[in-house]
Structure formats: C-alpha cells, structure tokens
Tab-separated table of C-alpha atoms in Angstrom:
chain	number	residue	atom	x	y	z
A	1	UNK	CA	-25.468	-0.121	18.808
A	2	UNK	CA	-24.736	3.135	17.000
A	3	UNK	CA	-22.032	5.717	17.519
A	4	UNK	CA	-24.589	7.995	19.186
A	5	UNK	CA	-25.750	5.414	21.733
A	6	UNK	CA	-22.186	4.280	22.456
A	7	UNK	CA	-21.069	7.770	23.384
A	8	UNK	CA	-18.199	7.558	20.890
A	9	UNK	CA	-17.745	9.964	17.974
A	10	UNK	CA	-19.126	8.827	14.641
A	11	UNK	CA	-16.793	8.682	11.641
A	12	UNK	CA	-16.389	12.131	10.144
A	13	UNK	CA	-13.984	13.974	7.842
A	14	UNK	CA	-13.460	17.742	7.798
A	15	UNK	CA	-11.582	19.257	4.885
A	16	UNK	CA	-8.659	21.190	6.346
A	17	UNK	CA	-6.402	22.152	3.476
A	18	UNK	CA	-5.063	21.291	0.048
A	19	UNK	CA	-1.530	22.073	-1.069
A	20	UNK	CA	0.097	21.672	-4.471
A	21	UNK	CA	3.293	19.666	-4.815
A	22	UNK	CA	3.800	20.132	-8.554
A	23	UNK	CA	1.898	22.209	-11.101
A	24	UNK	CA	2.652	19.655	-13.812
A	25	UNK	CA	3.850	16.268	-12.615
A	26	UNK	CA	4.680	13.381	-14.939
A	27	UNK	CA	1.528	11.798	-16.366
A	28	UNK	CA	1.006	8.632	-18.365
A	29	UNK	CA	-1.459	5.792	-17.844
A	30	UNK	CA	0.094	2.334	-17.610
A	31	UNK	CA	-1.551	-0.816	-16.212
A	32	UNK	CA	-4.559	1.470	-15.677
A	33	UNK	CA	-2.572	3.522	-13.137
A	34	UNK	CA	-0.179	6.436	-12.603
A	35	UNK	CA	3.427	6.147	-11.469
A	36	UNK	CA	2.948	8.953	-8.918
A	37	UNK	CA	-0.192	7.490	-7.349
A	38	UNK	CA	-0.157	3.718	-6.960
A	39	UNK	CA	-1.819	2.184	-3.918
A	40	UNK	CA	1.133	-0.117	-3.163
A	41	UNK	CA	3.418	2.945	-2.909
A	42	UNK	CA	4.496	2.639	0.747
A	43	UNK	CA	5.480	5.245	1.638
A	44	UNK	CA	4.991	7.843	-1.097
A	45	UNK	CA	3.854	10.230	1.619
A	46	UNK	CA	4.623	10.114	5.347
A	47	UNK	CA	5.004	12.286	8.443
A	48	UNK	CA	7.870	12.132	10.916
A	49	UNK	CA	8.646	14.416	13.880
A	50	UNK	CA	6.583	17.361	12.731
A	51	UNK	CA	7.463	17.279	9.022
A	52	UNK	CA	5.649	15.663	6.108
A	53	UNK	CA	7.583	14.133	3.195
A	54	UNK	CA	6.439	13.374	-0.367
A	55	UNK	CA	8.148	11.851	-3.411
A	56	UNK	CA	7.246	11.835	-7.116
A	57	UNK	CA	8.482	12.231	-10.678
A	58	UNK	CA	8.391	15.611	-12.418
A	59	UNK	CA	7.310	16.226	-16.008
A	60	UNK	CA	10.985	15.961	-16.979
A	61	UNK	CA	11.062	12.480	-15.342
A	62	UNK	CA	13.314	13.553	-12.469
A	63	UNK	CA	12.781	11.968	-9.054
A	64	UNK	CA	11.943	14.561	-6.415
A	65	UNK	CA	11.542	14.430	-2.637
A	66	UNK	CA	9.912	17.317	-0.780
A	67	UNK	CA	9.085	18.242	2.787
A	68	UNK	CA	7.017	20.763	4.693
A	69	UNK	CA	6.343	21.554	8.306
A	70	UNK	CA	3.272	19.567	9.298
A	71	UNK	CA	1.148	22.673	9.786
A	72	UNK	CA	2.715	24.575	6.883
A	73	UNK	CA	1.593	25.131	3.318
A	74	UNK	CA	4.966	25.517	1.611
A	75	UNK	CA	6.779	22.477	0.252
A	76	UNK	CA	10.532	22.524	-0.318
A	77	UNK	CA	11.688	20.107	-3.023
A	78	UNK	CA	15.044	18.453	-3.691
A	79	UNK	CA	15.760	16.900	-7.089
A	80	UNK	CA	17.604	13.592	-6.935
A	81	UNK	CA	20.149	12.412	-9.499
A	82	UNK	CA	17.776	9.975	-11.174
A	83	UNK	CA	15.313	10.085	-14.064
A	84	UNK	CA	12.513	7.530	-14.590
A	85	UNK	CA	13.727	5.001	-17.120
A	86	UNK	CA	10.426	3.795	-18.637
A	87	UNK	CA	6.713	4.589	-18.855
A	88	UNK	CA	5.662	1.940	-16.361
A	89	UNK	CA	3.360	2.804	-13.458
A	90	UNK	CA	4.946	0.079	-11.317
A	91	UNK	CA	8.186	2.081	-11.094
A	92	UNK	CA	7.108	4.177	-8.112
A	93	UNK	CA	9.174	6.047	-5.532
A	94	UNK	CA	8.892	4.603	-2.016
A	95	UNK	CA	10.311	6.126	1.163
A	96	UNK	CA	11.252	4.742	4.552
A	97	UNK	CA	12.680	6.083	7.788
A	98	UNK	CA	15.144	4.436	10.160
A	99	UNK	CA	14.712	5.763	13.685
A	100	UNK	CA	18.013	4.141	14.674
A	101	UNK	CA	19.974	6.806	12.774
A	102	UNK	CA	17.412	9.347	11.544
A	103	UNK	CA	17.943	8.629	7.845
A	104	UNK	CA	15.473	8.920	4.992
A	105	UNK	CA	15.631	5.989	2.533
A	106	UNK	CA	14.232	5.870	-1.012
A	107	UNK	CA	13.759	2.919	-3.367
A	108	UNK	CA	12.603	3.678	-6.887
A	109	UNK	CA	12.123	2.766	-10.527
A	110	UNK	CA	11.812	-1.012	-10.712
A	111	UNK	CA	9.487	-3.604	-12.265
A	112	UNK	CA	10.902	-7.116	-12.428
A	113	UNK	CA	14.386	-5.683	-12.939
A	114	UNK	CA	17.020	-3.842	-10.920
A	115	UNK	CA	16.184	-1.077	-8.430
A	116	UNK	CA	17.702	2.270	-7.468
A	117	UNK	CA	18.384	3.264	-3.874
A	118	UNK	CA	19.233	6.554	-2.178
A	119	UNK	CA	19.627	7.368	1.491
A	120	UNK	CA	20.128	10.640	3.321
A	121	UNK	CA	22.797	11.632	5.777
A	122	UNK	CA	22.254	10.446	9.355
A	123	UNK	CA	20.049	12.638	11.532
A	124	UNK	CA	18.267	14.405	8.680
A	125	UNK	CA	14.828	13.377	9.953
A	126	UNK	CA	15.634	13.887	13.642
A	127	UNK	CA	16.708	17.521	13.365
A	128	UNK	CA	15.565	19.005	10.046
A	129	UNK	CA	16.728	22.507	10.992
A	130	UNK	CA	20.316	21.368	11.535
A	131	UNK	CA	20.839	19.867	8.056
A	132	UNK	CA	20.241	21.902	4.891
A	133	UNK	CA	17.480	20.465	2.717
A	134	UNK	CA	19.614	20.296	-0.423
A	135	UNK	CA	20.952	17.553	-2.729
A	136	UNK	CA	24.031	17.399	-0.486
A	137	UNK	CA	21.833	15.813	2.208
A	138	UNK	CA	21.511	12.705	0.040
A	139	UNK	CA	24.084	10.145	-0.979
A	140	UNK	CA	24.656	8.755	-4.470
A	141	UNK	CA	22.047	6.802	-6.394
A	142	UNK	CA	22.952	3.116	-6.009
A	143	UNK	CA	21.761	-0.122	-7.597
A	144	UNK	CA	22.285	-1.998	-4.323
A	145	UNK	CA	21.216	-1.422	-0.719
A	146	UNK	CA	24.468	0.312	0.177
A	147	UNK	CA	26.415	-2.652	-1.173
A	148	UNK	CA	23.839	-5.417	-0.626
A	149	UNK	CA	22.680	-6.804	-3.975
A	150	UNK	CA	19.228	-8.405	-3.771
A	151	UNK	CA	17.861	-9.613	-7.128
A	152	UNK	CA	17.737	-8.650	-10.775
A	153	UNK	CA	13.948	-9.240	-10.701
A	154	UNK	CA	12.833	-6.719	-8.073
A	155	UNK	CA	9.344	-5.181	-7.723
A	156	UNK	CA	6.933	-3.678	-5.156
A	157	UNK	CA	9.213	-2.195	-2.475
A	158	UNK	CA	7.544	-1.478	0.859
A	159	UNK	CA	9.502	0.016	3.753
A	160	UNK	CA	8.409	-0.982	7.274
A	161	UNK	CA	9.704	0.612	10.491
A	162	UNK	CA	10.165	-1.962	13.245
A	163	UNK	CA	9.137	-1.180	16.838
A	164	UNK	CA	12.762	-0.908	18.018
A	165	UNK	CA	13.763	1.508	15.249
A	166	UNK	CA	15.150	-0.725	12.527
A	167	UNK	CA	13.922	-0.511	8.943
A	168	UNK	CA	12.759	-3.432	6.836
A	169	UNK	CA	12.211	-3.646	3.095
A	170	UNK	CA	9.611	-6.021	1.690
A	171	UNK	CA	9.807	-6.809	-2.021
A	172	UNK	CA	9.011	-9.390	-4.697
A	173	UNK	CA	11.621	-11.571	-6.337
A	174	UNK	CA	10.587	-12.765	-9.816
A	175	UNK	CA	7.759	-11.740	-12.107
A	176	UNK	CA	3.978	-11.567	-12.109
A	177	UNK	CA	2.614	-15.092	-11.847
A	178	UNK	CA	5.969	-16.544	-10.797
A	179	UNK	CA	7.449	-14.661	-7.844
A	180	UNK	CA	8.298	-14.866	-4.152
A	181	UNK	CA	8.163	-12.303	-1.358
A	182	UNK	CA	11.334	-11.475	0.554
A	183	UNK	CA	12.625	-9.228	3.338
A	184	UNK	CA	15.775	-7.225	4.006
A	185	UNK	CA	16.604	-5.332	7.210
A	186	UNK	CA	18.651	-2.247	8.141
A	187	UNK	CA	19.923	-1.988	11.720
A	188	UNK	CA	21.146	1.608	11.615
A	189	UNK	CA	24.422	0.829	9.878
A	190	UNK	CA	24.119	-2.243	7.631
A	191	UNK	CA	21.540	-3.880	5.362
A	192	UNK	CA	21.063	-7.666	5.666
A	193	UNK	CA	19.036	-9.951	3.393
A	194	UNK	CA	16.671	-12.020	5.542
A	195	UNK	CA	15.492	-14.084	2.574
A	196	UNK	CA	12.328	-15.263	0.869
A	197	UNK	CA	9.241	-16.348	2.791
A	198	UNK	CA	6.664	-17.290	0.140
A	199	UNK	CA	6.556	-19.938	-2.575
A	200	UNK	CA	5.602	-19.733	-6.248
A	201	UNK	CA	5.169	-23.496	-6.684
A	202	UNK	CA	2.328	-25.976	-6.124
A	203	UNK	CA	-0.798	-26.816	-8.088
A	204	UNK	CA	-3.974	-24.749	-7.922
A	205	UNK	CA	-7.022	-26.180	-9.710
A	206	UNK	CA	-10.468	-24.806	-10.538
A	207	UNK	CA	-13.350	-26.168	-12.601
A	208	UNK	CA	-11.721	-24.508	-15.625
A	209	UNK	CA	-8.132	-25.715	-15.358
A	210	UNK	CA	-4.916	-25.774	-13.327
A	211	UNK	CA	-1.884	-23.617	-12.680
A	212	UNK	CA	1.496	-24.635	-11.260
A	213	UNK	CA	3.068	-21.195	-10.761
A	214	UNK	CA	1.984	-17.936	-9.103
A	215	UNK	CA	2.977	-15.072	-6.868
A	216	UNK	CA	1.592	-13.683	-3.637
A	217	UNK	CA	0.480	-10.034	-3.717
A	218	UNK	CA	0.483	-8.267	-0.357
A	219	UNK	CA	-2.347	-5.959	0.663
A	220	UNK	CA	0.155	-4.548	3.111
A	221	UNK	CA	2.705	-5.465	5.738
A	222	UNK	CA	2.441	-3.582	9.046
A	223	UNK	CA	3.338	-3.768	12.712
A	224	UNK	CA	0.663	-3.211	15.335
A	225	UNK	CA	1.272	-1.490	18.671
A	226	UNK	CA	2.283	-4.775	20.322
A	227	UNK	CA	4.914	-5.587	17.681
A	228	UNK	CA	3.022	-8.214	15.700
A	229	UNK	CA	3.613	-8.048	11.940
A	230	UNK	CA	0.449	-8.535	9.852
A	231	UNK	CA	0.097	-9.364	6.146
A	232	UNK	CA	-3.065	-9.870	4.090
A	233	UNK	CA	-2.573	-11.210	0.581
A	234	UNK	CA	-4.084	-12.653	-2.574
A	235	UNK	CA	-2.631	-15.126	-5.073
A	236	UNK	CA	-2.072	-14.412	-8.791
A	237	UNK	CA	-1.922	-17.536	-10.965
A	238	UNK	CA	0.355	-17.701	-13.976
A	239	UNK	CA	-1.930	-19.868	-16.093
A	240	UNK	CA	-5.086	-18.115	-17.323
A	241	UNK	CA	-6.671	-21.556	-17.736
A	242	UNK	CA	-7.926	-21.304	-14.128
A	243	UNK	CA	-10.336	-18.534	-15.194
A	244	UNK	CA	-13.669	-18.731	-16.978
A	245	UNK	CA	-12.403	-16.130	-19.466
A	246	UNK	CA	-8.893	-14.919	-20.266
A	247	UNK	CA	-10.055	-11.303	-20.100
A	248	UNK	CA	-10.379	-11.527	-16.331
A	249	UNK	CA	-7.584	-11.370	-13.804
A	250	UNK	CA	-6.206	-14.569	-12.244
A	251	UNK	CA	-6.321	-13.437	-8.606
A	252	UNK	CA	-8.086	-15.599	-6.034
A	253	UNK	CA	-8.730	-15.796	-2.293
A	254	UNK	CA	-7.775	-13.433	0.499
A	255	UNK	CA	-5.245	-14.924	2.888
A	256	UNK	CA	-3.678	-13.762	6.130
A	257	UNK	CA	-0.464	-14.518	8.025
A	258	UNK	CA	1.349	-12.851	10.886
A	259	UNK	CA	4.748	-12.858	12.558
A	260	UNK	CA	5.670	-12.357	16.211
A	261	UNK	CA	9.447	-12.310	15.647
A	262	UNK	CA	9.990	-9.435	13.184
A	263	UNK	CA	9.250	-11.520	10.112
A	264	UNK	CA	11.597	-14.404	10.843
A	265	UNK	CA	8.752	-16.925	11.035
A	266	UNK	CA	5.145	-16.708	9.839
A	267	UNK	CA	1.963	-18.129	11.336
A	268	UNK	CA	-1.468	-18.795	9.900
A	269	UNK	CA	-4.694	-17.518	11.441
A	270	UNK	CA	-4.765	-20.456	13.895
A	271	UNK	CA	-1.251	-19.654	15.118
A	272	UNK	CA	0.580	-22.550	13.449
A	273	UNK	CA	4.012	-21.767	12.009
A	274	UNK	CA	3.767	-22.033	8.217
A	275	UNK	CA	7.032	-20.478	7.036
A	276	UNK	CA	10.550	-19.501	8.031
A	277	UNK	CA	12.046	-16.536	6.208
A	278	UNK	CA	15.146	-17.658	4.333
A	279	UNK	CA	14.389	-21.309	5.109
A	280	UNK	CA	12.953	-24.273	3.213
A	281	UNK	CA	9.409	-23.847	4.581
A	282	UNK	CA	7.526	-21.033	2.858
A	283	UNK	CA	3.934	-19.813	2.604
A	284	UNK	CA	2.459	-21.747	-0.316
A	285	UNK	CA	-0.887	-21.910	-2.098
A	286	UNK	CA	-1.253	-25.489	-0.856
A	287	UNK	CA	-0.674	-24.510	2.776
A	288	UNK	CA	-3.418	-24.978	5.355
A	289	UNK	CA	-5.212	-22.294	7.347
A	290	UNK	CA	-4.164	-19.406	5.109
A	291	UNK	CA	-7.400	-18.370	3.374
A	292	UNK	CA	-9.720	-16.183	5.469
A	293	UNK	CA	-12.058	-15.102	2.644
A	294	UNK	CA	-12.330	-17.616	-0.206
A	295	UNK	CA	-13.064	-16.359	-3.713
A	296	UNK	CA	-12.389	-17.979	-7.078
A	297	UNK	CA	-10.586	-16.249	-9.958
A	298	UNK	CA	-13.716	-15.396	-11.967
A	299	UNK	CA	-14.571	-12.150	-10.124
A	300	UNK	CA	-11.576	-9.901	-10.937
A	301	UNK	CA	-10.417	-9.697	-7.327
A	302	UNK	CA	-7.904	-6.858	-7.036
A	303	UNK	CA	-4.405	-7.377	-5.688
A	304	UNK	CA	-2.437	-5.049	-3.361
A	305	UNK	CA	-5.388	-3.260	-1.853
A	306	UNK	CA	-5.129	-2.146	1.771
A	307	UNK	CA	-4.973	-3.174	5.434
A	308	UNK	CA	-4.874	-1.709	8.963
A	309	UNK	CA	-4.844	-2.933	12.564
A	310	UNK	CA	-7.149	-1.552	15.237
A	311	UNK	CA	-6.328	-0.531	18.811
A	312	UNK	CA	-6.745	-4.142	19.982
A	313	UNK	CA	-4.339	-5.443	17.340
A	314	UNK	CA	-7.108	-6.994	15.247
A	315	UNK	CA	-6.433	-6.943	11.489
A	316	UNK	CA	-8.727	-5.239	8.972
A	317	UNK	CA	-8.518	-5.169	5.163
A	318	UNK	CA	-10.313	-3.806	2.134
A	319	UNK	CA	-10.755	-6.134	-0.841
A	320	UNK	CA	-12.665	-5.439	-4.040
A	321	UNK	CA	-14.138	-7.529	-6.833
A	322	UNK	CA	-17.235	-8.004	-8.989
A	323	UNK	CA	-19.924	-9.724	-6.870
A	324	UNK	CA	-21.677	-12.736	-8.345
A	325	UNK	CA	-25.002	-10.920	-8.415
A	326	UNK	CA	-23.602	-8.816	-11.274
A	327	UNK	CA	-21.363	-11.292	-13.075
A	328	UNK	CA	-20.270	-14.823	-12.289
A	329	UNK	CA	-17.641	-14.606	-15.023
A	330	UNK	CA	-15.765	-11.378	-15.688
A	331	UNK	CA	-14.544	-11.113	-19.263
A	332	UNK	CA	-12.807	-7.706	-19.126
A	333	UNK	CA	-11.514	-6.916	-15.650
A	334	UNK	CA	-11.144	-3.151	-16.223
A	335	UNK	CA	-14.596	-2.708	-17.781
A	336	UNK	CA	-16.320	-5.144	-15.410
A	337	UNK	CA	-14.774	-3.681	-12.254
A	338	UNK	CA	-15.617	-0.175	-13.433
A	339	UNK	CA	-19.223	-1.125	-14.140
A	340	UNK	CA	-19.893	-3.542	-11.266
A	341	UNK	CA	-16.976	-3.571	-8.812
A	342	UNK	CA	-17.566	-3.185	-5.079
A	343	UNK	CA	-15.215	-2.858	-2.126
A	344	UNK	CA	-15.631	-4.958	1.032
A	345	UNK	CA	-14.416	-4.426	4.572
A	346	UNK	CA	-12.929	-7.668	5.928
A	347	UNK	CA	-11.954	-7.904	9.602
A	348	UNK	CA	-11.110	-10.319	12.357
A	349	UNK	CA	-13.526	-10.149	15.287
A	350	UNK	CA	-12.669	-10.274	18.977
A	351	UNK	CA	-14.101	-13.799	19.099
A	352	UNK	CA	-11.600	-14.966	16.477
A	353	UNK	CA	-13.895	-15.214	13.466
A	354	UNK	CA	-13.884	-13.191	10.258
A	355	UNK	CA	-16.597	-10.824	9.102
A	356	UNK	CA	-17.057	-9.105	5.733
A	357	UNK	CA	-19.291	-6.109	4.931
A	358	UNK	CA	-19.931	-4.634	1.513
A	359	UNK	CA	-19.258	-0.903	1.251
A	360	UNK	CA	-22.400	0.310	-0.572
A	361	UNK	CA	-20.639	2.720	-2.926
A	362	UNK	CA	-19.958	1.703	-6.526
A	363	UNK	CA	-16.255	1.783	-7.401
A	364	UNK	CA	-16.800	3.352	-10.812
A	365	UNK	CA	-13.189	2.395	-11.467
A	366	UNK	CA	-10.957	-0.640	-11.863
A	367	UNK	CA	-8.630	0.741	-9.228
A	368	UNK	CA	-7.876	0.214	-5.561
A	369	UNK	CA	-9.346	1.486	-2.294
A	370	UNK	CA	-7.313	2.456	0.794
A	371	UNK	CA	-8.332	1.725	4.399
A	372	UNK	CA	-7.544	3.622	7.617
A	373	UNK	CA	-8.920	3.542	11.165
A	374	UNK	CA	-9.114	6.545	13.485
A	375	UNK	CA	-8.292	6.654	17.200
A	376	UNK	CA	-11.791	5.345	18.008
A	377	UNK	CA	-11.408	2.443	15.536
A	378	UNK	CA	-13.943	3.941	13.153
A	379	UNK	CA	-13.096	2.816	9.606
A	380	UNK	CA	-12.584	4.974	6.514
A	381	UNK	CA	-12.316	3.712	2.937
A	382	UNK	CA	-10.683	6.132	0.505
A	383	UNK	CA	-12.236	5.014	-2.758
A	384	UNK	CA	-10.988	5.784	-6.284
A	385	UNK	CA	-11.189	9.469	-7.228
A	386	UNK	CA	-10.650	10.555	-3.615
A	387	UNK	CA	-14.107	9.702	-2.290
A	388	UNK	CA	-14.258	8.772	1.393
A	389	UNK	CA	-16.738	6.365	3.018
A	390	UNK	CA	-16.900	5.654	6.744
A	391	UNK	CA	-18.347	3.166	9.225
A	392	UNK	CA	-18.442	3.188	13.020
A	393	UNK	CA	-16.951	0.591	15.290
A	394	UNK	CA	-20.050	0.920	17.486
A	395	UNK	CA	-22.288	-0.439	14.706
A	396	UNK	CA	-19.975	-3.360	14.022
A	397	UNK	CA	-19.035	-1.544	10.810
A	398	UNK	CA	-22.488	-2.037	9.328
A	399	UNK	CA	-23.292	1.661	8.773
A	400	UNK	CA	-20.986	2.427	5.852
A	401	UNK	CA	-21.905	5.733	4.215
A	402	UNK	CA	-20.273	8.209	1.852
A	403	UNK	CA	-18.699	11.069	3.831
A	404	UNK	CA	-16.932	12.955	1.025
A	405	UNK	CA	-17.712	12.724	-2.681
A	406	UNK	CA	-14.350	13.934	-4.018
A	407	UNK	CA	-15.929	17.031	-5.523
A	408	UNK	CA	-13.346	19.549	-6.665
A	409	UNK	CA	-10.388	17.152	-6.577
A	410	UNK	CA	-10.673	15.827	-10.138
A	411	UNK	CA	-8.504	12.929	-8.941
A	412	UNK	CA	-7.432	10.349	-11.533
A	413	UNK	CA	-8.077	7.291	-9.380
A	414	UNK	CA	-5.892	5.773	-6.674
A	415	UNK	CA	-4.423	7.880	-3.891
A	416	UNK	CA	-1.372	7.528	-1.644
A	417	UNK	CA	-2.183	7.673	2.079
A	418	UNK	CA	0.052	9.175	4.773
A	419	UNK	CA	-0.346	6.293	7.245
A	420	UNK	CA	1.854	7.824	9.941
A	421	UNK	CA	-0.103	11.096	10.054
A	422	UNK	CA	-3.356	9.222	10.623
A	423	UNK	CA	-1.854	7.314	13.533
A	424	UNK	CA	0.102	10.144	15.107
A	425	UNK	CA	-1.667	13.336	14.069
A	426	UNK	CA	-5.326	12.346	13.660
A	427	UNK	CA	-5.333	13.731	10.124
A	428	UNK	CA	-6.238	11.800	6.965
A	429	UNK	CA	-3.770	13.140	4.425
A	430	UNK	CA	-3.375	11.767	0.921
A	431	UNK	CA	-1.553	12.545	-2.314
A	432	UNK	CA	-3.445	12.508	-5.605
A	433	UNK	CA	-2.963	13.630	-9.194
A	434	UNK	CA	-5.512	15.398	-11.354
A	435	UNK	CA	-6.913	13.694	-14.431
A	436	UNK	CA	-5.246	14.444	-17.727
A	437	UNK	CA	-4.994	12.854	-21.166
A	438	UNK	CA	-2.208	11.206	-23.090
A	439	UNK	CA	1.089	12.324	-21.580
A	440	UNK	CA	0.081	15.881	-20.677
A	441	UNK	CA	1.465	16.669	-17.190
A	442	UNK	CA	-1.071	17.500	-14.488
A	443	UNK	CA	-1.084	18.989	-10.978
A	444	UNK	CA	-0.121	16.799	-8.017
A	445	UNK	CA	-1.646	17.651	-4.630
A	446	UNK	CA	-1.816	16.672	-0.977
A	447	UNK	CA	-5.213	17.083	0.702
A	448	UNK	CA	-5.810	16.949	4.477
A	449	UNK	CA	-8.955	15.957	6.369
A	450	UNK	CA	-9.456	16.198	10.120
A	451	UNK	CA	-10.760	13.094	11.893
A	452	UNK	CA	-12.830	13.059	15.123
A	453	UNK	CA	-10.865	14.578	18.026
C-alpha cells in the first residue's frame, strides 16, 4: 500500500520560517561535534503553552536561554550567571519543564564531573506575560539539584516530563566505558534520587577479545500517550580488544527496555522484569531478551541517536553504522562513517516483531540522525547537515526518500529537535549552527517546517 491508495497524506515538509538566535554563537569542534548542537541535548529547544524556548552558549561562553511566541519571529534572551568552563562538546545546556509548578529547569556544563543547575520561579511557563523575562526570573546557579547532590561523575542529562506533571532527570554516573544510568525525580517541590538502573559489569566477548566494563548509551527516554516509558540503547565497551581495529568505536547491539511504573522497574521486549531502579537487579550486558537488533563492534555503530513512539505506542528508532557491504572492519570511525555510513529505521511491528529498513541517503558525516513521526505516523529522519528524509506508514516505511536537501542552511552537522512542537503543533522545528572554522563564532538558527495537516 502507498500513501495515495491509503487515503492518508504522504510525508511532506514545507519550509515555513527561519529565525536567528545568535549572530555569532560559541564555536569549537570537539568529539566531532558542537556544544550548541548535540543530538543528545534534550531539550535544547522545546515548546510549551504557546512559547518556544532555546538555550545555548554565546561567543563569550555565557549560558543563555531565550523565548519567543510560537508564531513570532523575535527571540528575547536572558543571560544566566554561568560561563562554559571547557571546550568540550559534551557540556551542553538541557532544559526541562515541570507542569506541577510551571518552572523551567536547566542542567548544563558537565562531562564526567559535576553539573550546574538553574531553575526559574514558579509559574514562569504557565503565564509568561505575568512574570518579566529577566535574570530575576531565575534562581542562583547551583551544583546540586536544589540541595540534592547526585554524583561527581555526571554526564548526559535528559529531562523527561511525566504524564502527571512531574519532571525526571536521566543521567550517567561514571565515565565512558564504565558508567551506569540513573534517574532523579522532581514532584513540584523536591528532587529525589531514584537511583541507578543499569550495570557496567559483566563479560562481553567477540572473536577479537573480551571486555569486563562498559556503559549503556541511551538513544532516548520518552513516555508514550499511555504512560509507558521507552528506552532504546547501545553498549560501549571499555576494552578496545573487542574490535577488529582500535580505530573503530566499541559500540555494539541495539537494545530496548520499557517501564510501566515511571521508571521504577524495567522490562525487556518480552515483558519480563530485568531491573529495579535503585535496587540490586540492573540492566546488564549479560541480561536476556534485551537486544532487538544485533550488531558487533566492527561497524562503528553510533551511540545516542534517536527514538520516537507512534500513535499506537509502538517504539521506533534510528541507528546508524557502516554496513558490511562497504567494510566489515572499520579502522577510522569518523572517516569510515563519513564515507560509508548509513542510517536505518528500526521499529516494533503490531505483531510484536522488529523490522529494520535502510534509509537510502548517504550520511556524508560521522554524526547522528534524529527521528520524528507526524500525526499520521509518517516517519522523518533529520540527517546531518539538516537534510530531511521521509517514509509513509502506509508503505510499511519502505518508501524512504529525500524531502529536503538542506540547501541554504550551511548546517555544521547534528541538529536539536523541538520534540514537543512536533507532537503538539505539527511543526518540525530544529536548532542548527552554521559551519565555521577553528573557534570563529557562527550564526545559530531555528528553522521551522510544516508537516501534513
């Protein structure tokens, strides 16, 4: 079946507008990425009750948060009392919103060390006109969650709004190759540490060698409309001996778990409980029923890509790597992914199986792709450099085609998606930064595309 024969709209994007956040935002390339545009930056851009919010670092390294009316073109920026401490693209600014009290929360500037946290006054997001958009709307910059100390090895913050209006913070404890995922929760007045839910221990062995330490990288962590919490992931091994060549990247397998009790316990694809957050049982590389798309560590599989859930609550993800038809052993993951990398759409079917489709557009980059679904469950992959490919639900997602070639954006690579605007406003909006060189600042933009009505 095709979109035309199903009577449903085909995937389509219509360029609506482009606005400039900063004429010269901070620019440096680290870990092949930019600190203002990293795919794991959830949320670097989001929409709430008719206003859109963005956060970034200026050329003078100051952290800034800005807002605009959803249909407006003028952004109003507030400078926070914090300056980026190091040239590390991991040290992003992430935002969250707690519907319980209408606060804006920001977590920033961390990579396997301490974090910084700022929250707004209550009600700022609920009634923007009633509270001046000035530095006085924000509290002090803290190194705890309003008094809750988490870990001195903190990385990859992701804020998640729960269905009943609480706010959760997902993060990694530890370092690359030896870390655990954990959760904290804000109930509208107090932060509580829920604990760790993944393991870094156990032995993983390939034909090349073994590793006894690792960390789980999340492709995302999101609630669907029924309140189920979904998480796709890949493992990163500490010991490069598991690879055919040390120039690759020691990521392997795509796994999937979900929670039906707000992240307190975790289940594998078959529904068996495999972990209790804060308890002795955690999701481990040796656990059963976790891998839904097996792949060894010789293909430069990327970590922290993207996921979404459709209107039926079925999980979808984008993963990318170098297919075996190009190279069975990657020896330089940046060069090999740029030359031969491809993105794949992985999804759970209504019958309970898993299906993977290659997106027939070369990555031309080592970087990540973002995935969104529209109100008709058509899929869109926002590829590096702001290119957009789409596939229809009616075809079973077999008709992937390039819808927008990124012409005129001059985007560096990864983009930051406004997930809430897609879901609530039917607009694909993303933040990107123009290419530059060295440490020369460059313009930072938000571009908006209409999706099928």
